[in-house]
Amino acid sequence: MPANRKNSQQWFERSQQSLVEGVNSPSRGAAVYSPGPVFLERGEGSHVWDADGNEYVDFLMSFGALIHGHAHPKLVEVVSQTMAQGSHFAAATSAEVEAAERLQRMVPSAKVVRFANSGSEATMLALRLARAHTGRTKFLKFEGHYHGWYDPYLLNAHSHAPEMLGPPENPTRMPDSEGIPSATFADVVLAPWNDVAALERVMQQHGRELAAVITEPIMANMGCILPHDGYLQRLRTLTQDCGALLILDEVVTGFRYAPGGCQEYYGITPDISTFGKALGAGFPVGAVAGPRSILDRMRWSDHMVLHYGTFNGHRLTMKVVAANLDLLSADGAYKKLHGVGDAAISGLREVFRRRKITAIVQGFGPMFQIYFTERDAIHDYRDYCTYADTHLYSRFVHRLLELGIYMTPSNGLHWIISTAHTEKDVAALIEAADQACAALE
Ligand SMILES: Cc1ncc(COP(=O)(O)O)c(C=O)c1O
């Protein structure tokens, strides 16, 4: 641990006595941060401070949840006013109506909305709805896509050594977790992403038995991998032809690339959309949205799709969601997210070029990732597993942490721009990246 992180080190030692690995998710602990995590204590705008008082520019932003940065004054005001009146009633409230109406306005495919408490809950519900709606049980997921920690989604969501992957037309099936009955995966069809020919093959073989195909529109859990031109559109047509629903998992991309997320950006209309992260601006929330014909299956009856939850439509969260979506609907919010992000991307590319570091920066605007690779692009899971030097990336980010840039050393995540980031933050990143490159040479 660097000398200026004594308090973080002490907290980490103490946390071992009460928390598994000292954290609440392995991605926050020593499996990623070596020799242990930075303990964060305070955040304001785009900056965070750790337990030793060190200041950082934050580019992780709670894995993308903090679309307006930390402690946005409007959200602080909404939270304190709402809290003074009671945080949650588990009853019908005007707050949940106002949040849903705003979501509907921003996402045209959202004819009706159901709120849950996390992205994982939203994707769980989406699959149950799709199965009930179609009367089919199987579904297709893509290699390297992560949709939360629900049992059937935990197949090939982690990266593996390339020799373990098997052929693309018949991928080796690798569960990501113990404790899941193997029968669960009998209903999962697995396919490579971003490859139209492979998709046509698998849909021809399995399409008519699929309740749904679930996809991230931009692959955000192997860094940041963009869909090839026309890929999502082809997926839309093929699913329609087979009577399988298209679940667009916009937990990462929703409210980030455009008011209507990637479905607006790429011009596709899914059957079911799932949201989380940026929707809550730092509060835990998930949402499922789509047409009445599908979501109305949750209406009370002997044959309903069950979705309960004490904290669904949590009043405090719903007030934050409404205020957050108002902020995002204000003029210039997306222009700023894209402008600042694009400046960071081109600045980083220039640093790597000048320093003669073989690295690419992939993505655009509000979200991107750096890959240390000889390739000119990472197109899919197999490219990521084969060509991205994740160890070098981790070394690079550990150095950035010492230079006042907060980011996860995991190459599978991505850099996040919030509306709180400024040109000055980008300049700090470029300067730190330049120094970190010098350490890699
Ligand atoms: C694409 C995608 N879907 C779903 C989830 C699950 O969301 P949560 O962590 O809020 O349960 C994630 C989380 O990172 C995600 O990246």
PDB file of C-alpha atoms in Angstrom, residues 307-433:
ATOM      1  CA  HIS A 307     -43.219  -9.513  -9.082  1.00  0.00           C
ATOM      2  CA  TYR A 308     -43.304  -8.349  -5.469  1.00  0.00           C
ATOM      3  CA  GLY A 309     -40.874  -6.220  -3.480  1.00  0.00           C
ATOM      4  CA  THR A 310     -41.051  -4.237  -0.255  1.00  0.00           C
ATOM      5  CA  PHE A 311     -38.803  -1.584  -1.714  1.00  0.00           C
ATOM      6  CA  ASN A 312     -40.213  -1.412  -5.265  1.00  0.00           C
ATOM      7  CA  GLY A 313     -40.917   2.218  -6.135  1.00  0.00           C
ATOM      8  CA  HIS A 314     -39.046   3.361  -3.023  1.00  0.00           C
ATOM      9  CA  ARG A 315     -40.278   6.899  -2.430  1.00  0.00           C
ATOM     10  CA  LEU A 316     -36.902   8.531  -1.789  1.00  0.00           C
ATOM     11  CA  THR A 317     -35.442   6.810  -4.844  1.00  0.00           C
ATOM     12  CA  MET A 318     -38.418   7.733  -7.021  1.00  0.00           C
ATOM     13  CA  LYS A 319     -38.011  11.408  -6.101  1.00  0.00           C
ATOM     14  CA  VAL A 320     -34.340  11.152  -7.054  1.00  0.00           C
ATOM     15  CA  VAL A 321     -35.202   9.378 -10.320  1.00  0.00           C
ATOM     16  CA  ALA A 322     -37.642  12.154 -11.287  1.00  0.00           C
ATOM     17  CA  ALA A 323     -35.170  14.926 -10.420  1.00  0.00           C
ATOM     18  CA  ASN A 324     -32.360  13.054 -12.175  1.00  0.00           C
ATOM     19  CA  LEU A 325     -34.383  12.648 -15.381  1.00  0.00           C
ATOM     20  CA  ASP A 326     -35.309  16.341 -15.264  1.00  0.00           C
ATOM     21  CA  LEU A 327     -31.621  17.240 -15.035  1.00  0.00           C
ATOM     22  CA  LEU A 328     -30.861  14.938 -17.957  1.00  0.00           C
ATOM     23  CA  SER A 329     -33.690  16.446 -20.002  1.00  0.00           C
ATOM     24  CA  ALA A 330     -32.258  19.949 -19.596  1.00  0.00           C
ATOM     25  CA  ASP A 331     -30.623  21.481 -22.655  1.00  0.00           C
ATOM     26  CA  GLY A 332     -27.049  20.487 -23.216  1.00  0.00           C
ATOM     27  CA  ALA A 333     -26.785  17.514 -20.807  1.00  0.00           C
ATOM     28  CA  TYR A 334     -26.002  14.953 -23.518  1.00  0.00           C
ATOM     29  CA  LYS A 335     -23.897  17.401 -25.519  1.00  0.00           C
ATOM     30  CA  LYS A 336     -21.745  17.819 -22.426  1.00  0.00           C
ATOM     31  CA  LEU A 337     -21.501  14.069 -21.696  1.00  0.00           C
ATOM     32  CA  HIS A 338     -20.419  13.395 -25.270  1.00  0.00           C
ATOM     33  CA  GLY A 339     -18.132  16.415 -25.580  1.00  0.00           C
ATOM     34  CA  VAL A 340     -16.184  15.775 -22.377  1.00  0.00           C
ATOM     35  CA  GLY A 341     -15.966  12.036 -23.086  1.00  0.00           C
ATOM     36  CA  ASP A 342     -14.735  12.528 -26.653  1.00  0.00           C
ATOM     37  CA  ALA A 343     -12.096  14.982 -25.409  1.00  0.00           C
ATOM     38  CA  ALA A 344     -10.862  12.410 -22.872  1.00  0.00           C
ATOM     39  CA  ILE A 345     -10.744   9.703 -25.550  1.00  0.00           C
ATOM     40  CA  SER A 346      -8.788  11.778 -28.056  1.00  0.00           C
ATOM     41  CA  GLY A 347      -6.432  13.029 -25.323  1.00  0.00           C
ATOM     42  CA  LEU A 348      -5.663   9.477 -24.220  1.00  0.00           C
ATOM     43  CA  ARG A 349      -5.115   8.328 -27.815  1.00  0.00           C
ATOM     44  CA  GLU A 350      -2.656  11.161 -28.297  1.00  0.00           C
ATOM     45  CA  VAL A 351      -0.749  10.210 -25.127  1.00  0.00           C
ATOM     46  CA  PHE A 352      -0.423   6.575 -26.242  1.00  0.00           C
ATOM     47  CA  ARG A 353       0.691   7.679 -29.719  1.00  0.00           C
ATOM     48  CA  ARG A 354       3.304  10.089 -28.352  1.00  0.00           C
ATOM     49  CA  ARG A 355       4.587   7.601 -25.769  1.00  0.00           C
ATOM     50  CA  LYS A 356       4.630   4.811 -28.374  1.00  0.00           C
ATOM     51  CA  ILE A 357       2.440   2.594 -26.178  1.00  0.00           C
ATOM     52  CA  THR A 358       0.519  -0.073 -28.074  1.00  0.00           C
ATOM     53  CA  ALA A 359      -2.932   0.682 -26.761  1.00  0.00           C
ATOM     54  CA  ILE A 360      -6.331   1.609 -28.156  1.00  0.00           C
ATOM     55  CA  VAL A 361      -9.189   3.584 -26.648  1.00  0.00           C
ATOM     56  CA  GLN A 362     -12.548   2.160 -27.649  1.00  0.00           C
ATOM     57  CA  GLY A 363     -16.005   3.690 -27.290  1.00  0.00           C
ATOM     58  CA  PHE A 364     -17.318   7.195 -27.629  1.00  0.00           C
ATOM     59  CA  GLY A 365     -18.669  10.012 -25.508  1.00  0.00           C
ATOM     60  CA  PRO A 366     -19.877   9.029 -22.051  1.00  0.00           C
ATOM     61  CA  MET A 367     -18.221   5.608 -21.840  1.00  0.00           C
ATOM     62  CA  PHE A 368     -14.981   4.104 -23.121  1.00  0.00           C
ATOM     63  CA  GLN A 369     -12.231   1.629 -22.333  1.00  0.00           C
ATOM     64  CA  ILE A 370      -8.491   1.363 -22.870  1.00  0.00           C
ATOM     65  CA  TYR A 371      -7.049  -1.908 -24.163  1.00  0.00           C
ATOM     66  CA  PHE A 372      -3.338  -2.645 -24.256  1.00  0.00           C
ATOM     67  CA  THR A 373      -3.329  -4.649 -27.467  1.00  0.00           C
ATOM     68  CA  GLU A 374      -1.638  -4.965 -30.837  1.00  0.00           C
ATOM     69  CA  ARG A 375      -5.082  -5.150 -32.496  1.00  0.00           C
ATOM     70  CA  ASP A 376      -6.770  -2.100 -33.950  1.00  0.00           C
ATOM     71  CA  ALA A 377     -10.078  -3.052 -32.291  1.00  0.00           C
ATOM     72  CA  ILE A 378     -11.574  -5.504 -29.802  1.00  0.00           C
ATOM     73  CA  HIS A 379     -14.707  -6.823 -31.490  1.00  0.00           C
ATOM     74  CA  ASP A 380     -16.046  -9.376 -29.039  1.00  0.00           C
ATOM     75  CA  TYR A 381     -15.510 -11.594 -26.006  1.00  0.00           C
ATOM     76  CA  ARG A 382     -12.988 -13.810 -27.786  1.00  0.00           C
ATOM     77  CA  ASP A 383     -10.888 -10.827 -28.848  1.00  0.00           C
ATOM     78  CA  TYR A 384     -10.969  -9.556 -25.267  1.00  0.00           C
ATOM     79  CA  CYS A 385      -9.896 -12.929 -23.841  1.00  0.00           C
ATOM     80  CA  THR A 386      -7.182 -13.358 -26.470  1.00  0.00           C
ATOM     81  CA  TYR A 387      -5.717  -9.953 -27.209  1.00  0.00           C
ATOM     82  CA  ALA A 388      -6.278  -7.558 -24.273  1.00  0.00           C
ATOM     83  CA  ASP A 389      -3.333  -7.378 -21.870  1.00  0.00           C
ATOM     84  CA  THR A 390      -5.396  -7.044 -18.719  1.00  0.00           C
ATOM     85  CA  HIS A 391      -2.338  -7.259 -16.432  1.00  0.00           C
ATOM     86  CA  LEU A 392      -0.708  -4.274 -18.083  1.00  0.00           C
ATOM     87  CA  TYR A 393      -3.992  -2.386 -17.831  1.00  0.00           C
ATOM     88  CA  SER A 394      -4.139  -3.150 -14.114  1.00  0.00           C
ATOM     89  CA  ARG A 395      -0.562  -1.862 -13.641  1.00  0.00           C
ATOM     90  CA  PHE A 396      -1.444   1.291 -15.561  1.00  0.00           C
ATOM     91  CA  VAL A 397      -4.529   2.002 -13.426  1.00  0.00           C
ATOM     92  CA  HIS A 398      -2.702   1.260 -10.166  1.00  0.00           C
ATOM     93  CA  ARG A 399      -0.227   3.950 -11.171  1.00  0.00           C
ATOM     94  CA  LEU A 400      -3.104   6.323 -12.017  1.00  0.00           C
ATOM     95  CA  LEU A 401      -4.539   5.744  -8.542  1.00  0.00           C
ATOM     96  CA  GLU A 402      -1.259   7.007  -7.108  1.00  0.00           C
ATOM     97  CA  LEU A 403      -1.556  10.042  -9.377  1.00  0.00           C
ATOM     98  CA  GLY A 404      -5.026  11.069  -8.196  1.00  0.00           C
ATOM     99  CA  ILE A 405      -7.247   9.332 -10.753  1.00  0.00           C
ATOM    100  CA  TYR A 406      -9.842   6.977  -9.270  1.00  0.00           C
ATOM    101  CA  MET A 407     -10.683   4.003 -11.468  1.00  0.00           C
ATOM    102  CA  THR A 408     -10.968   0.244 -11.147  1.00  0.00           C
ATOM    103  CA  PRO A 409      -7.951  -1.749 -12.343  1.00  0.00           C
ATOM    104  CA  SER A 410     -10.349  -4.278 -13.891  1.00  0.00           C
ATOM    105  CA  ASN A 411     -10.136  -4.083 -17.683  1.00  0.00           C
ATOM    106  CA  GLY A 412     -13.644  -5.561 -17.954  1.00  0.00           C
ATOM    107  CA  LEU A 413     -15.239  -2.302 -16.812  1.00  0.00           C
ATOM    108  CA  HIS A 414     -15.163   1.085 -18.486  1.00  0.00           C
ATOM    109  CA  TRP A 415     -14.425   4.766 -17.936  1.00  0.00           C
ATOM    110  CA  ILE A 416     -17.484   6.825 -17.116  1.00  0.00           C
ATOM    111  CA  ILE A 417     -18.147  10.494 -17.804  1.00  0.00           C
ATOM    112  CA  SER A 418     -20.786  12.285 -15.726  1.00  0.00           C
ATOM    113  CA  THR A 419     -22.315  15.705 -16.220  1.00  0.00           C
ATOM    114  CA  ALA A 420     -20.047  16.843 -13.338  1.00  0.00           C
ATOM    115  CA  HIS A 421     -16.798  16.183 -15.242  1.00  0.00           C
ATOM    116  CA  THR A 422     -15.016  19.214 -16.630  1.00  0.00           C
ATOM    117  CA  GLU A 423     -12.256  20.042 -19.100  1.00  0.00           C
ATOM    118  CA  LYS A 424      -9.993  20.414 -16.067  1.00  0.00           C
ATOM    119  CA  ASP A 425     -10.723  16.809 -15.047  1.00  0.00           C
ATOM    120  CA  VAL A 426      -9.897  15.655 -18.560  1.00  0.00           C
ATOM    121  CA  ALA A 427      -6.622  17.604 -18.425  1.00  0.00           C
ATOM    122  CA  ALA A 428      -5.802  15.931 -15.071  1.00  0.00           C
ATOM    123  CA  LEU A 429      -6.487  12.517 -16.600  1.00  0.00           C
ATOM    124  CA  ILE A 430      -4.302  13.191 -19.643  1.00  0.00           C
ATOM    125  CA  GLU A 431      -1.445  14.473 -17.483  1.00  0.00           C
ATOM    126  CA  ALA A 432      -1.669  11.453 -15.160  1.00  0.00           C
ATOM    127  CA  ALA A 433      -1.932   9.047 -18.113  1.00  0.00           C
TER     128      ALA A 433
END
